[in-house]
Amino acid sequence: MNIQLVESLVSAIQALSPEERELLNEKLTEKSSWQSLRLQILASTQGIQQRRRSQLLETDIDNIIYQMREERDQQLMVGLFPSEEK
């Protein structure tokens, strides 16, 4: 532990005005953006699940991946051979 650093931070904090200390406290206790975003996502997920009455989505992931690859291949072919239309 860096005792000198901690002591200098304490001195700097004690030198702050009450308004500056309040701002510092807000910044230190503020949730990081990813945490608040995570809470929003969880709330949205719960809302969706309630609307769907907890029914899971019936998606075929293999079909989705196949479709994405086909679309990507189509885009690549158009990029490589612009004169030929598929």
mmCIF file of C-alpha atoms in Angstrom:
data_model
loop_
_atom_site.group_PDB
_atom_site.id
_atom_site.type_symbol
_atom_site.label_atom_id
_atom_site.label_comp_id
_atom_site.label_asym_id
_atom_site.label_seq_id
_atom_site.Cartn_x
_atom_site.Cartn_y
_atom_site.Cartn_z
ATOM 1 C CA MET A 1 0.000 0.000 0.000
ATOM 2 C CA ASN A 2 1.264 3.470 -0.836
ATOM 3 C CA ILE A 3 0.834 5.288 2.488
ATOM 4 C CA GLN A 4 2.259 8.569 1.224
ATOM 5 C CA LEU A 5 -0.219 8.653 -1.642
ATOM 6 C CA VAL A 6 -3.130 7.952 0.691
ATOM 7 C CA GLU A 7 -2.008 10.662 3.109
ATOM 8 C CA SER A 8 -1.642 13.212 0.316
ATOM 9 C CA LEU A 9 -5.108 12.313 -0.992
ATOM 10 C CA VAL A 10 -6.571 12.779 2.488
ATOM 11 C CA SER A 11 -4.915 16.195 2.724
ATOM 12 C CA ALA A 12 -6.222 17.181 -0.698
ATOM 13 C CA ILE A 13 -9.746 16.032 0.154
ATOM 14 C CA GLN A 14 -9.703 17.902 3.463
ATOM 15 C CA ALA A 15 -8.710 21.069 1.589
ATOM 16 C CA LEU A 16 -11.831 20.894 -0.594
ATOM 17 C CA SER A 17 -14.803 23.149 -0.028
ATOM 18 C CA PRO A 18 -18.079 21.519 1.100
ATOM 19 C CA GLU A 19 -19.467 21.847 -2.445
ATOM 20 C CA GLU A 20 -16.374 20.215 -3.917
ATOM 21 C CA ARG A 21 -16.558 17.403 -1.359
ATOM 22 C CA GLU A 22 -20.197 16.823 -2.244
ATOM 23 C CA LEU A 23 -19.323 16.657 -5.941
ATOM 24 C CA LEU A 24 -16.459 14.259 -5.190
ATOM 25 C CA ASN A 25 -18.793 12.068 -3.153
ATOM 26 C CA GLU A 26 -21.328 12.004 -5.998
ATOM 27 C CA LYS A 27 -18.637 10.989 -8.470
ATOM 28 C CA LEU A 28 -17.329 8.248 -6.186
ATOM 29 C CA THR A 29 -20.755 6.766 -5.489
ATOM 30 C CA GLU A 30 -22.047 7.148 -9.034
ATOM 31 C CA LYS A 31 -22.699 3.853 -10.768
ATOM 32 C CA SER A 32 -20.632 3.284 -13.827
ATOM 33 C CA SER A 33 -22.513 3.504 -17.106
ATOM 34 C CA TRP A 34 -22.291 -0.227 -17.796
ATOM 35 C CA GLN A 35 -23.995 -0.998 -14.484
ATOM 36 C CA SER A 36 -26.911 1.311 -15.179
ATOM 37 C CA LEU A 37 -27.144 -0.017 -18.740
ATOM 38 C CA ARG A 38 -27.207 -3.566 -17.374
ATOM 39 C CA LEU A 39 -30.105 -2.649 -15.074
ATOM 40 C CA GLN A 40 -32.011 -1.140 -18.012
ATOM 41 C CA ILE A 41 -31.457 -4.291 -20.069
ATOM 42 C CA LEU A 42 -32.657 -6.495 -17.212
ATOM 43 C CA ALA A 43 -35.767 -4.344 -16.766
ATOM 44 C CA SER A 44 -36.511 -4.523 -20.497
ATOM 45 C CA THR A 45 -35.990 -8.278 -20.456
ATOM 46 C CA GLN A 46 -38.435 -8.688 -17.598
ATOM 47 C CA GLY A 47 -41.002 -6.570 -19.429
ATOM 48 C CA ILE A 48 -40.665 -8.668 -22.573
ATOM 49 C CA GLN A 49 -40.923 -11.895 -20.591
ATOM 50 C CA GLN A 50 -44.080 -10.666 -18.872
ATOM 51 C CA ARG A 51 -45.662 -9.720 -22.200
ATOM 52 C CA ARG A 52 -44.772 -13.125 -23.633
ATOM 53 C CA ARG A 53 -45.990 -14.815 -20.440
ATOM 54 C CA SER A 54 -42.541 -16.384 -19.967
ATOM 55 C CA GLN A 55 -42.713 -18.246 -23.288
ATOM 56 C CA LEU A 56 -39.290 -18.677 -24.812
ATOM 57 C CA LEU A 57 -38.600 -17.484 -28.329
ATOM 58 C CA GLU A 58 -38.602 -20.331 -30.798
ATOM 59 C CA THR A 59 -35.654 -19.508 -33.018
ATOM 60 C CA ASP A 60 -33.479 -21.851 -34.976
ATOM 61 C CA ILE A 61 -29.996 -20.432 -34.480
ATOM 62 C CA ASP A 62 -28.539 -22.659 -37.197
ATOM 63 C CA ASN A 63 -31.011 -21.233 -39.700
ATOM 64 C CA ILE A 64 -30.177 -17.674 -38.669
ATOM 65 C CA ILE A 65 -26.434 -18.296 -39.062
ATOM 66 C CA TYR A 66 -27.001 -19.933 -42.454
ATOM 67 C CA GLN A 67 -29.093 -16.980 -43.616
ATOM 68 C CA MET A 68 -26.480 -14.475 -42.413
ATOM 69 C CA ARG A 69 -23.732 -16.353 -44.256
ATOM 70 C CA GLU A 70 -25.784 -16.460 -47.437
ATOM 71 C CA GLU A 71 -26.396 -12.713 -47.246
ATOM 72 C CA ARG A 72 -22.703 -12.047 -46.564
ATOM 73 C CA ASP A 73 -21.677 -14.265 -49.488
ATOM 74 C CA GLN A 74 -24.111 -12.399 -51.734
ATOM 75 C CA GLN A 75 -22.592 -9.059 -50.699
ATOM 76 C CA LEU A 76 -19.071 -10.378 -51.282
ATOM 77 C CA MET A 77 -19.970 -11.684 -54.729
ATOM 78 C CA VAL A 78 -21.455 -8.329 -55.732
ATOM 79 C CA GLY A 79 -18.324 -6.591 -54.438
ATOM 80 C CA LEU A 80 -15.954 -8.946 -56.260
ATOM 81 C CA PHE A 81 -17.915 -9.198 -59.492
ATOM 82 C CA PRO A 82 -19.916 -5.954 -59.822
ATOM 83 C CA SER A 83 -20.827 -6.538 -63.488
ATOM 84 C CA GLU A 84 -22.485 -9.882 -62.764
ATOM 85 C CA GLU A 85 -25.841 -9.655 -61.030
ATOM 86 C CA LYS A 86 -27.113 -12.544 -58.978
#
